């Protein structure tokens, strides 16, 4: 099986069987829209100390944006915030590579199913789709941490 085909299968599986879909209680909620294609996501983050206790979302859009949110849920829930940020930064680096980064074993260990989006990085319009939930997570987490400081 070709690697691209396997990656497509991973994206389609997450699209058809999303993880974390359905809004649950959270410490912060954000709504992000990709105006170029109409993808939308409302994402909630719940923290337990310095751990990402839950990420839930509702959204609509292409298979890439929706699958990316599902992968995000799998990768970040249960992680320390600092570790989750490293995963987010690694995914961002891959998405901004314009196809020049071929995921190696170290990157695959960090990103797991998210390496399936490596081919997406070749298409700038699709990169925004893949990053929509990740930018929403980053904003929601910052909001939750900020609200915690003012409480």
PDB file of C-alpha atoms in Angstrom:
ATOM      1  CA  UNK A   1       0.000   0.000   0.000  1.00  0.00           C
ATOM      2  CA  UNK A   2       1.368   3.394  -0.931  1.00  0.00           C
ATOM      3  CA  UNK A   3       2.018   5.816   1.914  1.00  0.00           C
ATOM      4  CA  UNK A   4      -0.256   8.498   0.396  1.00  0.00           C
ATOM      5  CA  UNK A   5      -3.092   5.996   0.189  1.00  0.00           C
ATOM      6  CA  UNK A   6      -2.576   4.979   3.817  1.00  0.00           C
ATOM      7  CA  UNK A   7      -2.572   8.644   4.865  1.00  0.00           C
ATOM      8  CA  UNK A   8      -5.818   9.240   2.952  1.00  0.00           C
ATOM      9  CA  UNK A   9      -7.355   6.262   4.744  1.00  0.00           C
ATOM     10  CA  UNK A  10      -6.367   7.720   8.144  1.00  0.00           C
ATOM     11  CA  UNK A  11      -7.939  11.085   7.285  1.00  0.00           C
ATOM     12  CA  UNK A  12     -11.128   9.488   5.986  1.00  0.00           C
ATOM     13  CA  UNK A  13     -11.390   7.235   9.035  1.00  0.00           C
ATOM     14  CA  UNK A  14     -11.145  10.215  11.403  1.00  0.00           C
ATOM     15  CA  UNK A  15     -13.679  12.101   9.265  1.00  0.00           C
ATOM     16  CA  UNK A  16     -16.181   9.239   9.296  1.00  0.00           C
ATOM     17  CA  UNK A  17     -15.569   8.259  12.941  1.00  0.00           C
ATOM     18  CA  UNK A  18     -14.625  11.504  14.724  1.00  0.00           C
ATOM     19  CA  UNK A  19     -13.106  11.464  18.196  1.00  0.00           C
ATOM     20  CA  UNK A  20     -14.120  14.207  20.627  1.00  0.00           C
ATOM     21  CA  UNK A  21     -17.041  15.482  18.567  1.00  0.00           C
ATOM     22  CA  UNK A  22     -19.927  16.917  20.574  1.00  0.00           C
ATOM     23  CA  UNK A  23     -19.517  19.896  22.876  1.00  0.00           C
ATOM     24  CA  UNK A  24     -18.994  19.064  26.532  1.00  0.00           C
ATOM     25  CA  UNK A  25     -18.293  21.248  29.563  1.00  0.00           C
ATOM     26  CA  UNK A  26     -15.113  23.250  29.267  1.00  0.00           C
ATOM     27  CA  UNK A  27     -13.111  26.058  30.805  1.00  0.00           C
ATOM     28  CA  UNK A  28     -13.009  28.045  27.574  1.00  0.00           C
ATOM     29  CA  UNK A  29     -14.769  28.067  24.217  1.00  0.00           C
ATOM     30  CA  UNK A  30     -13.753  29.607  20.918  1.00  0.00           C
ATOM     31  CA  UNK A  31     -15.319  29.706  17.476  1.00  0.00           C
ATOM     32  CA  UNK A  32     -13.064  29.839  14.425  1.00  0.00           C
ATOM     33  CA  UNK A  33     -14.003  30.172  10.764  1.00  0.00           C
ATOM     34  CA  UNK A  34     -11.916  29.679   7.663  1.00  0.00           C
ATOM     35  CA  UNK A  35     -13.461  32.333   5.408  1.00  0.00           C
ATOM     36  CA  UNK A  36     -11.763  31.021   2.262  1.00  0.00           C
ATOM     37  CA  UNK A  37     -13.690  27.752   2.305  1.00  0.00           C
ATOM     38  CA  UNK A  38     -16.381  28.100   4.971  1.00  0.00           C
ATOM     39  CA  UNK A  39     -15.044  25.545   7.448  1.00  0.00           C
ATOM     40  CA  UNK A  40     -16.119  26.320  11.023  1.00  0.00           C
ATOM     41  CA  UNK A  41     -15.343  24.923  14.442  1.00  0.00           C
ATOM     42  CA  UNK A  42     -16.515  25.650  17.959  1.00  0.00           C
ATOM     43  CA  UNK A  43     -14.007  24.128  20.342  1.00  0.00           C
ATOM     44  CA  UNK A  44     -13.973  23.779  24.122  1.00  0.00           C
ATOM     45  CA  UNK A  45     -11.009  22.989  26.324  1.00  0.00           C
ATOM     46  CA  UNK A  46     -11.200  21.698  29.879  1.00  0.00           C
ATOM     47  CA  UNK A  47      -8.089  21.761  32.006  1.00  0.00           C
ATOM     48  CA  UNK A  48      -7.287  19.790  35.130  1.00  0.00           C
ATOM     49  CA  UNK A  49      -4.351  21.658  36.615  1.00  0.00           C
ATOM     50  CA  UNK A  50      -1.700  21.557  33.915  1.00  0.00           C
ATOM     51  CA  UNK A  51      -3.302  18.667  32.025  1.00  0.00           C
ATOM     52  CA  UNK A  52      -5.615  18.867  29.010  1.00  0.00           C
ATOM     53  CA  UNK A  53      -8.577  17.028  30.540  1.00  0.00           C
ATOM     54  CA  UNK A  54     -10.827  17.300  27.476  1.00  0.00           C
ATOM     55  CA  UNK A  55     -11.126  18.853  24.043  1.00  0.00           C
ATOM     56  CA  UNK A  56     -14.573  18.784  22.503  1.00  0.00           C
ATOM     57  CA  UNK A  57     -15.846  20.395  19.344  1.00  0.00           C
ATOM     58  CA  UNK A  58     -18.650  20.857  16.871  1.00  0.00           C
ATOM     59  CA  UNK A  59     -17.885  21.865  13.350  1.00  0.00           C
ATOM     60  CA  UNK A  60     -18.657  21.674   9.722  1.00  0.00           C
ATOM     61  CA  UNK A  61     -16.454  21.624   6.728  1.00  0.00           C
ATOM     62  CA  UNK A  62     -14.254  19.471   4.587  1.00  0.00           C
ATOM     63  CA  UNK A  63     -12.873  16.092   5.549  1.00  0.00           C
ATOM     64  CA  UNK A  64      -9.460  17.634   6.260  1.00  0.00           C
ATOM     65  CA  UNK A  65     -10.703  20.167   8.811  1.00  0.00           C
ATOM     66  CA  UNK A  66     -12.967  17.686  10.560  1.00  0.00           C
ATOM     67  CA  UNK A  67     -10.426  14.850  10.596  1.00  0.00           C
ATOM     68  CA  UNK A  68      -7.773  17.214  11.922  1.00  0.00           C
ATOM     69  CA  UNK A  69     -10.004  18.092  14.898  1.00  0.00           C
ATOM     70  CA  UNK A  70     -10.473  14.385  15.623  1.00  0.00           C
ATOM     71  CA  UNK A  71      -6.725  13.746  15.486  1.00  0.00           C
ATOM     72  CA  UNK A  72      -6.135  16.758  17.742  1.00  0.00           C
ATOM     73  CA  UNK A  73      -8.470  15.256  20.340  1.00  0.00           C
ATOM     74  CA  UNK A  74      -6.595  11.941  20.241  1.00  0.00           C
ATOM     75  CA  UNK A  75      -3.195  13.585  20.539  1.00  0.00           C
ATOM     76  CA  UNK A  76      -3.790  16.256  23.169  1.00  0.00           C
ATOM     77  CA  UNK A  77      -6.296  14.941  25.721  1.00  0.00           C
ATOM     78  CA  UNK A  78      -4.420  13.684  28.746  1.00  0.00           C
ATOM     79  CA  UNK A  79      -1.212  15.538  27.971  1.00  0.00           C
ATOM     80  CA  UNK A  80       0.475  18.240  30.027  1.00  0.00           C
ATOM     81  CA  UNK A  81      -0.123  21.655  28.450  1.00  0.00           C
ATOM     82  CA  UNK A  82       3.604  22.072  27.703  1.00  0.00           C
ATOM     83  CA  UNK A  83       3.713  18.699  25.925  1.00  0.00           C
ATOM     84  CA  UNK A  84       0.523  19.482  24.003  1.00  0.00           C
ATOM     85  CA  UNK A  85       2.066  22.760  22.831  1.00  0.00           C
ATOM     86  CA  UNK A  86       5.074  20.845  21.504  1.00  0.00           C
ATOM     87  CA  UNK A  87       2.737  18.590  19.514  1.00  0.00           C
ATOM     88  CA  UNK A  88       0.911  21.661  18.174  1.00  0.00           C
ATOM     89  CA  UNK A  89       4.189  23.335  17.200  1.00  0.00           C
ATOM     90  CA  UNK A  90       5.408  20.179  15.439  1.00  0.00           C
ATOM     91  CA  UNK A  91       2.128  19.926  13.511  1.00  0.00           C
ATOM     92  CA  UNK A  92       2.372  23.619  12.576  1.00  0.00           C
ATOM     93  CA  UNK A  93       5.943  23.088  11.340  1.00  0.00           C
ATOM     94  CA  UNK A  94       4.789  20.166   9.179  1.00  0.00           C
ATOM     95  CA  UNK A  95       1.856  22.130   7.780  1.00  0.00           C
ATOM     96  CA  UNK A  96       4.012  25.154   6.938  1.00  0.00           C
ATOM     97  CA  UNK A  97       6.663  23.025   5.188  1.00  0.00           C
ATOM     98  CA  UNK A  98       4.990  23.225   1.755  1.00  0.00           C
ATOM     99  CA  UNK A  99       5.712  19.522   1.354  1.00  0.00           C
ATOM    100  CA  UNK A 100       9.445  19.868   1.996  1.00  0.00           C
ATOM    101  CA  UNK A 101       9.391  17.902   5.259  1.00  0.00           C
ATOM    102  CA  UNK A 102       9.110  14.153   4.965  1.00  0.00           C
ATOM    103  CA  UNK A 103       8.029  12.901   8.412  1.00  0.00           C
ATOM    104  CA  UNK A 104      10.754  10.826  10.035  1.00  0.00           C
ATOM    105  CA  UNK A 105      10.410   8.376  12.925  1.00  0.00           C
ATOM    106  CA  UNK A 106      10.843  11.132  15.539  1.00  0.00           C
ATOM    107  CA  UNK A 107       8.120  13.270  13.975  1.00  0.00           C
ATOM    108  CA  UNK A 108       5.831  10.277  13.609  1.00  0.00           C
ATOM    109  CA  UNK A 109       6.306   9.490  17.298  1.00  0.00           C
ATOM    110  CA  UNK A 110       5.163  13.016  18.226  1.00  0.00           C
ATOM    111  CA  UNK A 111       2.371  13.389  15.668  1.00  0.00           C
ATOM    112  CA  UNK A 112       1.071   9.806  15.367  1.00  0.00           C
ATOM    113  CA  UNK A 113      -1.982   9.962  13.027  1.00  0.00           C
ATOM    114  CA  UNK A 114      -1.346  13.659  12.352  1.00  0.00           C
ATOM    115  CA  UNK A 115       1.502  12.719   9.986  1.00  0.00           C
ATOM    116  CA  UNK A 116      -1.285  11.737   7.594  1.00  0.00           C
ATOM    117  CA  UNK A 117      -1.653  15.458   6.859  1.00  0.00           C
ATOM    118  CA  UNK A 118       1.910  15.747   5.475  1.00  0.00           C
ATOM    119  CA  UNK A 119       0.624  15.774   1.887  1.00  0.00           C
ATOM    120  CA  UNK A 120      -1.813  18.556   2.738  1.00  0.00           C
ATOM    121  CA  UNK A 121       1.135  20.886   3.336  1.00  0.00           C
ATOM    122  CA  UNK A 122       1.678  21.051  -0.434  1.00  0.00           C
ATOM    123  CA  UNK A 123      -1.639  22.864  -0.881  1.00  0.00           C
ATOM    124  CA  UNK A 124      -1.737  26.281   0.873  1.00  0.00           C
ATOM    125  CA  UNK A 125      -5.535  26.556   0.739  1.00  0.00           C
ATOM    126  CA  UNK A 126      -5.876  23.171   2.447  1.00  0.00           C
ATOM    127  CA  UNK A 127      -3.294  23.974   5.140  1.00  0.00           C
ATOM    128  CA  UNK A 128      -5.784  26.424   6.662  1.00  0.00           C
ATOM    129  CA  UNK A 129      -8.329  23.616   6.825  1.00  0.00           C
ATOM    130  CA  UNK A 130      -5.915  21.315   8.648  1.00  0.00           C
ATOM    131  CA  UNK A 131      -4.842  24.060  11.076  1.00  0.00           C
ATOM    132  CA  UNK A 132      -8.328  25.378  11.942  1.00  0.00           C
ATOM    133  CA  UNK A 133      -8.883  23.202  15.025  1.00  0.00           C
ATOM    134  CA  UNK A 134      -5.250  23.540  16.144  1.00  0.00           C
ATOM    135  CA  UNK A 135      -5.440  27.339  16.149  1.00  0.00           C
ATOM    136  CA  UNK A 136      -8.794  27.134  17.958  1.00  0.00           C
ATOM    137  CA  UNK A 137      -7.219  24.816  20.567  1.00  0.00           C
ATOM    138  CA  UNK A 138      -4.304  27.204  21.046  1.00  0.00           C
ATOM    139  CA  UNK A 139      -6.680  30.154  21.559  1.00  0.00           C
ATOM    140  CA  UNK A 140      -9.046  28.255  23.858  1.00  0.00           C
ATOM    141  CA  UNK A 141      -6.165  27.024  26.002  1.00  0.00           C
ATOM    142  CA  UNK A 142      -4.724  30.539  26.289  1.00  0.00           C
ATOM    143  CA  UNK A 143      -8.181  31.824  27.240  1.00  0.00           C
ATOM    144  CA  UNK A 144      -8.643  29.109  29.882  1.00  0.00           C
ATOM    145  CA  UNK A 145      -5.241  29.862  31.394  1.00  0.00           C
ATOM    146  CA  UNK A 146      -5.926  33.609  31.356  1.00  0.00           C
ATOM    147  CA  UNK A 147      -9.306  33.181  33.051  1.00  0.00           C
ATOM    148  CA  UNK A 148      -7.686  30.986  35.675  1.00  0.00           C
ATOM    149  CA  UNK A 149      -5.229  33.777  36.540  1.00  0.00           C
ATOM    150  CA  UNK A 150      -8.013  36.368  36.966  1.00  0.00           C
ATOM    151  CA  UNK A 151     -10.223  34.086  39.065  1.00  0.00           C
TER     152      UNK A 151
END
